[in-house]
Amino acid sequence: MAYKRSALMQERLADNRERIVRAARKLIGAGGLREASINAVAAQAGLSTGALYRYFPSKAELFVEVLNDAVRNEVAILDAIVDGEGSAAQRLRAAVRSFAERALEGPHLAYAFIAEPADAEVDAARILCRQQFGNVFKRVLREGIARGEFPAQALDVSAACIVGAYTEALVRPTATQTRRGAGDARLVAEIVEFCARAVGAPLDAGGSGKHHAKTQRTPKRKTA
Amino acid sequence: MAYKRSALMQERLADNRERIVRAARKLIGAGGLREASINAVAAQAGLSTGALYRYFPSKAELFVEVLNDAVRNEVAILDAIVDGEGSAAQRLRAAVRSFAERALEGPHLAYAFIAEPADAEVDAARILCRQQFGNVFKRVLREGIARGEFPAQALDVSAACIVGAYTEALVRPTATQTRRGAGDARLVAEIVEFCARAVGAPLDAGGSGKHHAKTQRTPKRKTA
DNA sequence: TAAATTTGTGAAAGTCTATTCACTTTTGTT
DNA sequence: AACAAAAGTGAATAGACTTTCACAAATTTA
């Protein structure tokens, strides 16, 4: 009779797949794509190299999945912020801050996902991801402009500039091995204000942008 | 008696070296680091692979030299603009515009130099280069703030954001295979205004930033 | 428990490219 | 011209990977 996977087996397979993805994400987060060789990923996941190929046809496809997972998660968070309460300026600030804070938690991951190139295949996926980030910002911008909060501007250019601005500002210190923790809050605050000014948002009601009511709490990265 | 290189030979060797560097730059410009294999560079330079190693000890060192050459050239241009006439805001705009325009001429080159990672060695060199770009912008910012043209802000963060903003805005369309030429002027103008607003510069006297006096002509990339 | 089928293993094969090196050609000295 | 030294060649080497595959272990059916 035909072979049928038991429920338990189903679960174990799904679990393996999950563990592979997580292993890859962890390694990328720790040391960029450079550190995430197939062997390393397999070892980290507690499987043999060969087994990996039962779950993913190639390294590239594995990475694309890792990328998409992470971005889906990220975009969901940003979406929630952008579709939330408050003025467009407030929401824009909250979105930038949220993204920046999480990026600082896993700098290599952010870098790998936004900038570090790999196969053509992965690159293609990444471009779509960047656009997804851009789209979130475009939404707030469009709304802010419609409401008269921001001056008229090219949405796509501004959105791309925002993504680029904080990417660079976040990645540079990473590369320079700057000590973590200390100046992070200030760094994030400055990036937020840079972006706010850039889109022509009015000054933050709370003052200089350093000590103001925390309108939106930044959720932690999903762990499940 | 000891071997002594004739003047003619000296010249030819120097010429070869130069040709290798140019070949590498050309290939990188055409298709990024990916396309610039040692074999390809050698062929493009009209030499054998082996010969290349008489001029450079490794691929990484060759790339570092290409990078430094290009950046030195670029920074010199920006320096001239930043140390020139006019308000800080005008000079900042001119610098961003100049950089953006030249980057659009060789998009892959700009990308490879600013973002595309390679060996640790090349990466290290690139970080220094980015800082050099950042320093130029920091100078205008500091001056503008001192003069009361711009509000107080973290120089290093703003400078990094500027570099990041136009990098992303310039690179994204490249990756997306957008048609060149048509929207370029608009793209550059929008990026310039984004950065100007971001540092808190007053509105451009010339209006929306699209049709205004060309205060500073952008020099072409050096060809010699 | 035996046969059938799927899953897991890890050494070996395949791939891609930087680097080397035995050899040829060219250049400089006597 | 004859010899020494340097520059140039490109096939072979080398190393770091991904990917495969013959085989072992585990799981499902009868």
PDB file of N, CA, C and O (backbone and C1' of nucleotides) in Angstrom, chain B residues 1-4 6 9 12 37-38 53 58-59, chain C residues 17-23 26-30:
ATOM      1  N   MET B   1      76.883  43.333 -14.884  1.00  0.00           N
ATOM      2  CA  MET B   1      76.447  44.544 -14.167  1.00  0.00           C
ATOM      3  C   MET B   1      74.947  44.483 -13.911  1.00  0.00           C
ATOM      4  O   MET B   1      74.227  43.744 -14.548  1.00  0.00           O
ATOM      5  N   ALA B   2      74.560  45.285 -12.939  1.00  0.00           N
ATOM      6  CA  ALA B   2      73.139  45.232 -12.534  1.00  0.00           C
ATOM      7  C   ALA B   2      72.211  45.656 -13.664  1.00  0.00           C
ATOM      8  O   ALA B   2      72.541  46.554 -14.453  1.00  0.00           O
ATOM      9  N   TYR B   3      71.095  45.002 -13.663  1.00  0.00           N
ATOM     10  CA  TYR B   3      70.086  45.302 -14.687  1.00  0.00           C
ATOM     11  C   TYR B   3      69.435  46.646 -14.384  1.00  0.00           C
ATOM     12  O   TYR B   3      69.104  46.959 -13.263  1.00  0.00           O
ATOM     13  N   LYS B   4      69.274  47.449 -15.401  1.00  0.00           N
ATOM     14  CA  LYS B   4      68.662  48.758 -15.182  1.00  0.00           C
ATOM     15  C   LYS B   4      67.556  48.973 -16.215  1.00  0.00           C
ATOM     16  O   LYS B   4      67.783  48.829 -17.408  1.00  0.00           O
ATOM     17  N   SER B   6      65.355  50.725 -18.795  1.00  0.00           N
ATOM     18  CA  SER B   6      65.447  51.930 -19.611  1.00  0.00           C
ATOM     19  C   SER B   6      64.229  52.806 -19.364  1.00  0.00           C
ATOM     20  O   SER B   6      63.204  52.332 -18.895  1.00  0.00           O
ATOM     21  N   MET B   9      61.214  51.459 -21.014  1.00  0.00           N
ATOM     22  CA  MET B   9      60.639  50.306 -20.322  1.00  0.00           C
ATOM     23  C   MET B   9      59.867  50.757 -19.086  1.00  0.00           C
ATOM     24  O   MET B   9      58.743  50.307 -18.855  1.00  0.00           O
ATOM     25  N   ARG B  12      56.613  51.858 -20.122  1.00  0.00           N
ATOM     26  CA  ARG B  12      55.703  50.795 -20.541  1.00  0.00           C
ATOM     27  C   ARG B  12      55.129  50.069 -19.328  1.00  0.00           C
ATOM     28  O   ARG B  12      53.945  49.749 -19.287  1.00  0.00           O
ATOM     29  N   SER B  37      36.539  39.413 -12.890  1.00  0.00           N
ATOM     30  CA  SER B  37      37.454  38.353 -12.483  1.00  0.00           C
ATOM     31  C   SER B  37      38.851  38.731 -12.952  1.00  0.00           C
ATOM     32  O   SER B  37      39.032  39.550 -13.846  1.00  0.00           O
ATOM     33  N   ILE B  38      39.828  38.096 -12.319  1.00  0.00           N
ATOM     34  CA  ILE B  38      41.211  38.372 -12.691  1.00  0.00           C
ATOM     35  C   ILE B  38      41.424  38.121 -14.186  1.00  0.00           C
ATOM     36  O   ILE B  38      42.049  38.915 -14.879  1.00  0.00           O
ATOM     37  N   TYR B  53      49.961  39.565 -11.829  1.00  0.00           N
ATOM     38  CA  TYR B  53      50.538  39.384 -10.498  1.00  0.00           C
ATOM     39  C   TYR B  53      51.934  39.979 -10.373  1.00  0.00           C
ATOM     40  O   TYR B  53      52.539  39.949  -9.313  1.00  0.00           O
ATOM     41  N   SER B  58      47.638  40.724  -5.245  1.00  0.00           N
ATOM     42  CA  SER B  58      46.386  39.973  -5.152  1.00  0.00           C
ATOM     43  C   SER B  58      45.254  40.785  -5.752  1.00  0.00           C
ATOM     44  O   SER B  58      45.362  41.997  -5.968  1.00  0.00           O
ATOM     45  N   LYS B  59      44.193  40.100  -6.006  1.00  0.00           N
ATOM     46  CA  LYS B  59      43.009  40.749  -6.544  1.00  0.00           C
ATOM     47  C   LYS B  59      42.524  41.840  -5.587  1.00  0.00           C
ATOM     48  O   LYS B  59      42.165  42.936  -6.001  1.00  0.00           O
TER      49      LYS B  59
ATOM     50  P    DT C  17      33.307  32.217 -11.563  1.00  0.00           P
ATOM     51  O5'  DT C  17      34.643  32.753 -10.906  1.00  0.00           O
ATOM     52  C5'  DT C  17      35.201  31.957  -9.916  1.00  0.00           C
ATOM     53  C4'  DT C  17      36.362  32.590  -9.218  1.00  0.00           C
ATOM     54  C3'  DT C  17      37.279  33.457 -10.055  1.00  0.00           C
ATOM     55  O3'  DT C  17      38.072  34.198  -9.141  1.00  0.00           O
ATOM     56  C1'  DT C  17      38.334  31.411  -9.665  1.00  0.00           C
ATOM     57  P    DA C  18      38.734  35.543  -9.486  1.00  0.00           P
ATOM     58  O5'  DA C  18      40.031  35.524  -8.554  1.00  0.00           O
ATOM     59  C5'  DA C  18      39.863  35.530  -7.148  1.00  0.00           C
ATOM     60  C4'  DA C  18      40.997  34.779  -6.495  1.00  0.00           C
ATOM     61  C3'  DA C  18      42.367  35.417  -6.665  1.00  0.00           C
ATOM     62  O3'  DA C  18      43.056  35.288  -5.419  1.00  0.00           O
ATOM     63  C1'  DA C  18      42.407  33.205  -7.537  1.00  0.00           C
ATOM     64  P    DT C  19      44.374  36.133  -5.241  1.00  0.00           P
ATOM     65  O5'  DT C  19      45.495  35.092  -5.662  1.00  0.00           O
ATOM     66  C5'  DT C  19      45.589  33.879  -4.907  1.00  0.00           C
ATOM     67  C4'  DT C  19      46.562  32.923  -5.564  1.00  0.00           C
ATOM     68  C3'  DT C  19      47.923  33.520  -5.934  1.00  0.00           C
ATOM     69  O3'  DT C  19      48.892  32.849  -5.138  1.00  0.00           O
ATOM     70  C1'  DT C  19      47.101  32.098  -7.647  1.00  0.00           C
ATOM     71  P    DT C  20      50.436  33.208  -5.258  1.00  0.00           P
ATOM     72  O5'  DT C  20      50.987  32.003  -6.146  1.00  0.00           O
ATOM     73  C5'  DT C  20      50.710  30.692  -5.713  1.00  0.00           C
ATOM     74  C4'  DT C  20      51.166  29.686  -6.758  1.00  0.00           C
ATOM     75  C3'  DT C  20      52.641  29.784  -7.144  1.00  0.00           C
ATOM     76  O3'  DT C  20      53.122  28.456  -7.175  1.00  0.00           O
ATOM     77  C1'  DT C  20      51.316  29.810  -9.082  1.00  0.00           C
ATOM     78  P    DC C  21      54.642  28.154  -6.845  1.00  0.00           P
ATOM     79  O5'  DC C  21      55.119  27.616  -8.267  1.00  0.00           O
ATOM     80  C5'  DC C  21      54.222  26.796  -9.035  1.00  0.00           C
ATOM     81  C4'  DC C  21      54.827  26.549 -10.408  1.00  0.00           C
ATOM     82  C3'  DC C  21      56.298  26.920 -10.526  1.00  0.00           C
ATOM     83  O3'  DC C  21      56.898  26.076 -11.498  1.00  0.00           O
ATOM     84  C1'  DC C  21      55.088  28.260 -11.979  1.00  0.00           C
ATOM     85  P    DA C  22      58.085  25.123 -11.091  1.00  0.00           P
ATOM     86  O5'  DA C  22      58.489  24.501 -12.504  1.00  0.00           O
ATOM     87  C5'  DA C  22      57.567  23.631 -13.168  1.00  0.00           C
ATOM     88  C4'  DA C  22      57.563  23.911 -14.671  1.00  0.00           C
ATOM     89  C3'  DA C  22      58.953  23.970 -15.321  1.00  0.00           C
ATOM     90  O3'  DA C  22      58.869  23.364 -16.600  1.00  0.00           O
ATOM     91  C1'  DA C  22      57.853  26.027 -15.653  1.00  0.00           C
ATOM     92  P    DC C  23      60.088  23.326 -17.580  1.00  0.00           P
ATOM     93  O5'  DC C  23      59.733  24.504 -18.596  1.00  0.00           O
ATOM     94  C5'  DC C  23      58.464  24.463 -19.288  1.00  0.00           C
ATOM     95  C4'  DC C  23      58.288  25.732 -20.078  1.00  0.00           C
ATOM     96  C3'  DC C  23      59.502  26.130 -20.939  1.00  0.00           C
ATOM     97  O3'  DC C  23      59.123  26.256 -22.301  1.00  0.00           O
ATOM     98  C1'  DC C  23      58.674  27.970 -19.714  1.00  0.00           C
ATOM     99  P    DT C  26      59.153  38.361 -28.451  1.00  0.00           P
ATOM    100  O5'  DT C  26      59.758  39.394 -27.397  1.00  0.00           O
ATOM    101  C5'  DT C  26      58.891  39.965 -26.410  1.00  0.00           C
ATOM    102  C4'  DT C  26      59.734  40.735 -25.430  1.00  0.00           C
ATOM    103  C3'  DT C  26      60.653  41.782 -26.060  1.00  0.00           C
ATOM    104  O3'  DT C  26      60.347  43.040 -25.506  1.00  0.00           O
ATOM    105  C1'  DT C  26      61.811  40.475 -24.476  1.00  0.00           C
ATOM    106  P    DT C  27      61.092  44.333 -25.954  1.00  0.00           P
ATOM    107  O5'  DT C  27      62.202  44.496 -24.816  1.00  0.00           O
ATOM    108  C5'  DT C  27      61.792  44.600 -23.457  1.00  0.00           C
ATOM    109  C4'  DT C  27      63.026  44.691 -22.573  1.00  0.00           C
ATOM    110  C3'  DT C  27      64.028  45.761 -22.984  1.00  0.00           C
ATOM    111  O3'  DT C  27      64.336  46.530 -21.839  1.00  0.00           O
ATOM    112  C1'  DT C  27      65.108  43.692 -22.669  1.00  0.00           C
ATOM    113  P    DG C  28      65.246  47.803 -21.945  1.00  0.00           P
ATOM    114  O5'  DG C  28      66.629  47.294 -21.364  1.00  0.00           O
ATOM    115  C5'  DG C  28      66.770  47.183 -19.950  1.00  0.00           C
ATOM    116  C4'  DG C  28      68.074  46.495 -19.631  1.00  0.00           C
ATOM    117  C3'  DG C  28      69.321  47.335 -19.899  1.00  0.00           C
ATOM    118  O3'  DG C  28      70.112  47.313 -18.721  1.00  0.00           O
ATOM    119  C1'  DG C  28      69.540  45.209 -20.896  1.00  0.00           C
ATOM    120  P    DT C  29      71.398  48.267 -18.634  1.00  0.00           P
ATOM    121  O5'  DT C  29      72.613  47.268 -18.842  1.00  0.00           O
ATOM    122  C5'  DT C  29      72.944  46.361 -17.781  1.00  0.00           C
ATOM    123  C4'  DT C  29      73.985  45.374 -18.271  1.00  0.00           C
ATOM    124  C3'  DT C  29      75.345  45.995 -18.588  1.00  0.00           C
ATOM    125  O3'  DT C  29      76.329  45.355 -17.784  1.00  0.00           O
ATOM    126  C1'  DT C  29      74.673  44.484 -20.295  1.00  0.00           C
ATOM    127  P    DT C  30      77.776  45.982 -17.724  1.00  0.00           P
ATOM    128  O5'  DT C  30      78.650  45.071 -18.682  1.00  0.00           O
ATOM    129  C5'  DT C  30      78.520  43.646 -18.606  1.00  0.00           C
ATOM    130  C4'  DT C  30      79.380  42.983 -19.680  1.00  0.00           C
ATOM    131  C3'  DT C  30      80.619  43.773 -20.068  1.00  0.00           C
ATOM    132  O3'  DT C  30      81.760  42.935 -20.052  1.00  0.00           O
ATOM    133  C1'  DT C  30      79.369  43.220 -22.010  1.00  0.00           C
TER     134       DT C  30
END
